[in-house]
Amino acid sequence: MAKIGINIATGSLQQAEMIVGIDLGTTNSLVAIIHPETKKPLALKEHNSSCLVPSVVHFDSFGNATVGEEAKKYLETDPANTIFSAKRLMGKSYNDIKQNASFFTYKVIDNDDEKLVKVQVGKQFFSPIDLSSFILKELKARAEHILKTPVTKAVITVPAYFNDAQRQATRDAGKLAGLDVMRIVNEPTAAALAYGLGLDKESEKTIAVYDLGGGTFDISILKITNGIFEVLSTNGDTYLGGDDFDRTIVEYWMNEFGITNDELHQNKELSQGLRLRAEEAKKHLSFNDIFSVEFNGDNLSISKNKFEELIQPLIAKTLDCCNNALKDAKLDVSEIETVVMVGGSTRVPLVKKFVSELFNQPVHDEVNPDEVVALGAAIQADILAGNNKEFLLLDITPLSLGIETMGGLMDVLIARNSKIPTKVGRQYTTQKDGQGSMRISVYQGERDLVKDNRKLAEFNLTGIPGMPAGLPKVEVSFLINADGILVVKAKELRSEVEQSIEVRPQYGLTDEEVEKMLLESITHAKDDIAIRALVEAKTEGEQILEMTEKFLTKNSSIINKDELIATAQAMQNLQLALTMNDKNLIQTKIEELNEITRPFAERAMDAAVSGALKGKTI
Ligand code: AMP
């Protein structure tokens, strides 16, 4: 049943349920939607508060959880019961995180190196999935409060380097929070979408997404082809971010006032005070030349120049990562056409300056770097909801994808359960002499005949130069990116005539529909095999008739009268057999015709004709 919602701008009722975009971050998380009126992406926030929800969960002595700003307050006062950076534990075993164990101020269970980690709070144990689900639940509740409508569907972003286990863990966290996770999207892909990259189907672009947050740094090189995002390489440092900038300032002040490490560790109030002032200073220096504040009777100050000198080595580290990512993608820096900035720490002017110098171009920083990933997720959600008809989004993994070949047969290019992203190409040829165009019809499903499957799109490859049947080489390629967008391209390789699909978008299938299609394919498997065999025999018969006729016209001089009469008779027999739905009869008649024509075919082997006889045709 459709849910009824309320339009946030007008208060009017709206029918369709919204799919929200969620950036589930290491430090902060947020929800965004496409505004139903303006059609623009919008980060959700309550009046007078930030849209950022700190990704922190605090448990009180009764085991009750609070999330966000409230929980963050306990980071210093109740570290054992305050869980931050749960995202770093997603899909990890203790072995994976052993090296950085000291980073976590709460108890990470270490009695089994191989098993997935759990966090202990009092007598309770939580998996990173549980912890992420608390954050997602909070985001869901906030979104519902602001939108005044139930929110049950979401697109959630993850780092491009997340493996299958980590993606699945994120999906599970969503499910636990009561969300139907429509898609997991790469964070750099979402950021690119927020800048409108990849929305123009024609464009081909290579871009870099530089993401410097509070605690992590990621660089991703993406190639966007016809709306398909391909991750060429990723690099980064999972323990480098704005927090390290703050730390350099704290150390600078400690030096200045002769505060030792021991003193700092023993005096929580001092350490937290300095850390908070340092972050304040850093933010202030993004827009001013000097920072100064009274603290415990002393004057804490720092100039922008000094700050830049302190953080220079940290930024240099990120640039090394960028160079490594370029090397892995086998690209020269000059081949990067666009650079997108993500993460709060890219507000630091020196970061922008260095990155722009490295890539030799101005960087994109127009969209709020804290919101850009969530906004992109909202755009993706909107595409999934079918509101953006420019895109075809498929749940491709559960069903095979292919094209229609002669006789209405399904030729599968990407088998069901294939991993995405993927690119598959196959060559086809023409059926008739001088055939100038070829229809490419794309289907999804498991049945042998396309009529029993689901048509997704269709287009014509036109402008194929006149050639004998069987000579043109048409390569049909299927491209599916991690987000499930499909682009079909056809190219005649001799003439280089090329066309990509005019997609007529349709929605992905529901689980029930997929199940039904699979069940049908099993029930009809026997019939399908028989029908396929018949269609193949008919196609072969028709082709042989056509080829024989052509052969006779071309080579009449080398064939005697008796041979001609025998051939004509055999052709007639085959023609008749084709009108009956009897595969065996057709095959017998094909054999008989072949017997008669074989001797003179051998006499005058024509490369083009034999090639065509062998070729596959659409
Ligand atoms: P994120 O993980 O993307 O939410 O980024 C948070 C980081 O961005 C924190 O380290 C913040 O201190 C930092 N940040 C936020 N605003 C600014 C600013 N105006 N200048 C410098 N850093 C900032």
XYZ file of C-alpha atoms and ligand atoms in Angstrom, residues 23 25-30 52 211-216 241-246 279-287 307 342-349 369-371, ligand 1:
64
model
C 25.971 9.601 4.312
C 30.312 8.816 8.006
C 33.164 7.937 10.333
C 32.831 11.239 12.228
C 29.466 12.644 11.157
C 26.389 11.330 9.383
C 23.496 13.075 7.671
C 25.436 16.827 10.836
C 38.019 13.567 0.525
C 39.655 14.876 3.701
C 37.402 14.474 6.732
C 37.993 14.603 10.469
C 39.886 11.337 10.779
C 40.318 9.845 7.325
C 42.395 14.113 8.824
C 41.335 17.359 10.412
C 41.850 15.916 13.907
C 45.573 15.747 13.098
C 45.497 19.435 12.147
C 44.009 20.145 15.602
C 39.684 23.111 16.412
C 38.150 26.534 16.884
C 41.442 28.132 15.822
C 41.716 25.925 12.755
C 38.223 26.808 11.576
C 38.776 30.500 12.286
C 42.007 30.478 10.276
C 40.172 29.189 7.211
C 38.774 32.705 6.911
C 49.254 26.976 11.148
C 34.777 16.463 -0.117
C 35.024 16.597 3.701
C 35.119 19.450 6.204
C 38.897 19.701 6.187
C 38.982 20.730 2.523
C 37.799 24.131 3.769
C 41.391 24.833 4.789
C 42.687 27.200 2.071
C 31.928 19.684 1.586
C 30.162 18.212 4.651
C 26.940 17.687 2.723
P 33.902 15.504 8.122
O 34.523 14.239 8.642
O 33.833 15.582 6.633
O 32.612 15.844 8.777
O 34.925 16.668 8.484
C 35.057 17.133 9.762
C 36.374 17.835 9.862
O 36.307 19.071 9.134
C 36.730 18.171 11.284
O 38.091 17.909 11.521
C 36.450 19.660 11.336
O 37.245 20.292 12.298
C 36.847 20.090 9.944
N 36.284 21.390 9.587
C 34.993 21.771 9.625
N 34.874 23.072 9.272
C 36.126 23.527 9.016
C 36.686 24.789 8.611
N 35.916 25.860 8.415
N 38.019 24.865 8.426
C 38.791 23.798 8.647
N 38.343 22.593 9.028
C 37.039 22.448 9.213
